[in-house]
Amino acid sequence: MFSGRLLAGTALAALLLGATPAFAADPAPAADPGQADAAAAPSPIVVTARRLDEARSAIQKSLGADSYGITNAEIQALPGGDNQQFNQIMLQLPGVVQDGFGQFHVRDDHANLQYRINGTILPEGLAVFGQTLSPRLIDHFDLLTGALPAQYGLRTAGVIDIHTKSGFSNGGEVSLYGGSHDTIEPSIEYGGSTGKTNYFVSADYRHDALGIENVNSARSAVHDATDQFQGFVYLDRILSDSDRISFVGGYSNQWFQIPNPVGLTATSAIPVAGQTSYASDALNERQLERTGFGQISFLHDSGPLTLQLGGFARYSGLTYRPDTVGELLFNGLAQQAFKNDMALGLQGDASWRVGGGHTLRFGGFVQHDHTISDTTTAVFPIGEDGNPNGAAQTIVDNGTKSAVMFSAYVQDEWQLSSKVTVNYGGRFDYYDAYRQENQFSPRVNFVWQPGASTTFHLGYARYFSPPPFELVANTSIARFVGTTGASSSLIDTTPRAERQHYFDLGVQRKLAPGLTVGLDGYYRLSRHMIDEGQFGAPIILTPFNYAFGRVRGINLYGNFQRGPWLVYGNFAVAKAQGRQIESSEFSFSADDLAYIASHYIYVDHDQTYTGSAGASYAFKDGALSGLKLGSSMIYGSGLRADLALPDGSTVPNGARLPAYAQFNLAASYKWAKPGVEIRFDVTNLFDARYEIRDGTGVGVGAPQWGPRRGFFFGISKDI
C-alpha cells in the first residue's frame, strides 16, 4: 500500500531478490528546515547508524516470502493516525481478518503470530484485547507470511517485524486526541542524540467507553469503559564503526470493563448474598492486563560477516474479577482468575557472505517460561435431580509450570544467475512443557525475475508450532464433578504442537510507473491444527487441536503511488477447515465432539472473502500546502456461526454471519513553521451495523458488534 509497501508494492521485488530496501535506515522526515539541512549533510554518527541499520536488515532477509510493509508516515495517513490501535492498521494488509477482542487473523490462521522488534523476538503474552504495542513507537514494519525462510519459526502464520523510531532529530511531539465514545488520548514522544548515544521515548494514555466490542448493535455500550497506559523507550550506543549496542523496553497497563447484555434478569431459588434475582445491566465484571518487556542486543558488522546477539525478558499478567453474585445467578459459576507468565531468552543471528553467489545465514534461539495460574471458582452443588441444591461453595485450583523452547537454523541464499535465486535450508525446534516435542523443518524458496517489471516466487516450508504455553489450562476438571461447574466431558488431552506442509506461489508485476499488482496463492496441510476458544466468563482463550486441518487461499493486491497520490486495494479468498477435536475435549459438548469427529467443519475464524482499500492525497504546493486527505475501508463476508437444522440439531460453524463494509475518512492540516497539526477523522462513515460474532460457534463467547459511527479530533505540537 503506502510507499509501495503496504501492498508489497515496488519494494517486494527488492526484498525477494535479497536487496536492502531503501527505507530500512531512513530517519523520520525532518520537522523543520533546520532539520532538513541536517538530513542533507548527516553527521558521521548518523551515517554509521544508518549503515548498521542496513546491516541488521541484511541478516533478517525474507527471500521468497510474501512481504507487506507500512511506514509511520503511512500510518499517519490512515484515519486515526498513530492514535488508533495496532490491530486496526493490520486490517489494511492483504488477507488479514477482523475478529473480536482486538484479534486479527492472517491467512485464516487463528493466531500463530510472531512479533519481532529490531530483529529480536518479542514472546507472545496473555493479552487478548489489550494492544501492548503502540503505533507511536513504529518507524516502519513488515508483515512476512507464506513460505518463510528457515530463520523464522515457532509462530508461522505471520511475522510482524517492527523497526522502531530511534531519534536523531532532537525533537518530538505532544498531542491530544479524542471524540466519540468518550475517547480522550493524550500522548508525548521525544527523540534525539547526544554524542554517540541515540534515544527515543513515547508515552500515551487512553480512555474510552467502548473498550471491547459491544454485545449488541446499540451506539453506546453498558459497562464498557477502558483505561490504558503505554510507554516505550529506545536507546543505542555506537561503540565503533562496526559495533552498536541497543536497548528496547516497553510497558502497558490496561483495564477493561466487560460489557453487559441489556434487559435480562436471572432468578434463583437459592439465594446468593441474600439475592434471588439479578439484572444483567448491573453486572460488574472487569479484567486487568499488564505487559512489560525489555530487549538488549549487540550488533557487529565487519566485511562479509554480520551478527546480532540479543537477550530479552517479557512479563505478562492477566486478572479477571467476576461479579460473583450476578454470575452465580446467571451461570451457576463465578470464577476469579489470575495468570502470569515470565519469559526469558537469548537469540543470535548471523549473515556470512561467502562469495560465489552464496550468503549463509544461521542462528539460534532459546526461551524459558514460567507461568502461574490461580483460580477461585464459586459454584453450586448439584442434587440428584440435576438442579442446584445447596449454598454456593468455593473451589480453589492453583498451579505453576515451566517450559523451554530451543531452535537452530542454517540456510543458503544462492544467486544462480542475475534472474534466479534459490534460498534453501532447515531449522530444528524443540519444545518441552506439558509435552515434549521436536521437529526438523526443511525450507526452500525459488525467485525468478525474467524482467525488471515481473517477479515470480515459489516456496515450500515445513512448520512446527507449539501451542501457546501461557494459555494451556492446568485446571483439574475432576474437582468440579457434581457441581454447576462440571464439564460435559472428563477427557482433557494436552494440546499438541501443530505440524504443517505449506506451499506458496506468487507473481508481482509493475504495470506502469507507480502502479504495482500482485497475486499469491497458498495451500496448507496440518496435523494437530491449533485453534483457540473462549469457554468461560474470563476472557482467557484455551488452545485445542483438530487432528487434521486444511487451509487454502488467494490474495490479490495492487497499489498506485505517484506524486501526491496513494491508492491501494486488497482482496482475499480463503477456506480453513478442521476435523476431529483431539485435545481440551472437556470444553466441548458431546454432540459437537461427535459431529466433528467424522466431518470437516469450518474453523470459527474462517472468513471466505476479505478486502481492504484506501486512498490519500497530500497537497504539496499553494494555499493548501500541508493539507492531507485520506480514506480507508474494510470488507468481510462474515465469520462463522452455528447452523441450526430443522430437526433441532446444529452443524458447528456451519453458517456465516452477514457481510459488512466499514468506511473511514481522515483530514489533517499542518502549519510547518509553528509545527502545529490538526486532524479530523470519521470512522464507520455510513454508521453500518454489523456483527463480528453472534455468540455461537466453536469456542465463541459473547456476541460482538462493530463500532458505530464516530467523530474524532486531534491537535499536536512539535517540541
Tab-separated table of C-alpha atoms in Angstrom, residues 56 117-120 234-237 239 243-248 294-300 307-312 347:
chain	number	residue	atom	x	y	z
A	56	ARG	CA	20.863	-5.572	10.615
A	117	ILE	CA	11.345	-5.641	17.402
A	118	ASN	CA	14.504	-4.597	15.558
A	119	GLY	CA	15.078	-8.250	14.680
A	120	THR	CA	14.724	-9.666	18.220
A	234	TYR	CA	14.737	3.000	22.815
A	235	LEU	CA	18.460	3.596	23.466
A	236	ASP	CA	21.527	2.765	21.427
A	237	ARG	CA	25.222	3.486	21.669
A	239	LEU	CA	30.729	1.651	20.017
A	243	ASP	CA	29.576	-2.176	16.583
A	244	ARG	CA	26.442	-0.954	18.333
A	245	ILE	CA	24.593	-1.909	21.487
A	246	SER	CA	20.897	-1.095	21.891
A	247	PHE	CA	18.035	-1.446	24.360
A	248	VAL	CA	14.292	-1.528	23.741
A	294	GLY	CA	12.949	-5.414	27.610
A	295	GLN	CA	15.477	-6.358	24.935
A	296	ILE	CA	19.191	-5.702	24.746
A	297	SER	CA	21.197	-6.517	21.627
A	298	PHE	CA	24.710	-6.216	20.256
A	299	LEU	CA	25.251	-5.727	16.508
A	300	HIS	CA	28.579	-6.305	14.765
A	307	LEU	CA	25.840	-10.800	13.522
A	308	GLN	CA	23.368	-9.725	16.167
A	309	LEU	CA	23.208	-11.207	19.661
A	310	GLY	CA	20.336	-10.355	21.961
A	311	GLY	CA	18.638	-11.148	25.226
A	312	PHE	CA	15.043	-10.462	26.171
A	347	GLN	CA	18.763	-15.070	20.359
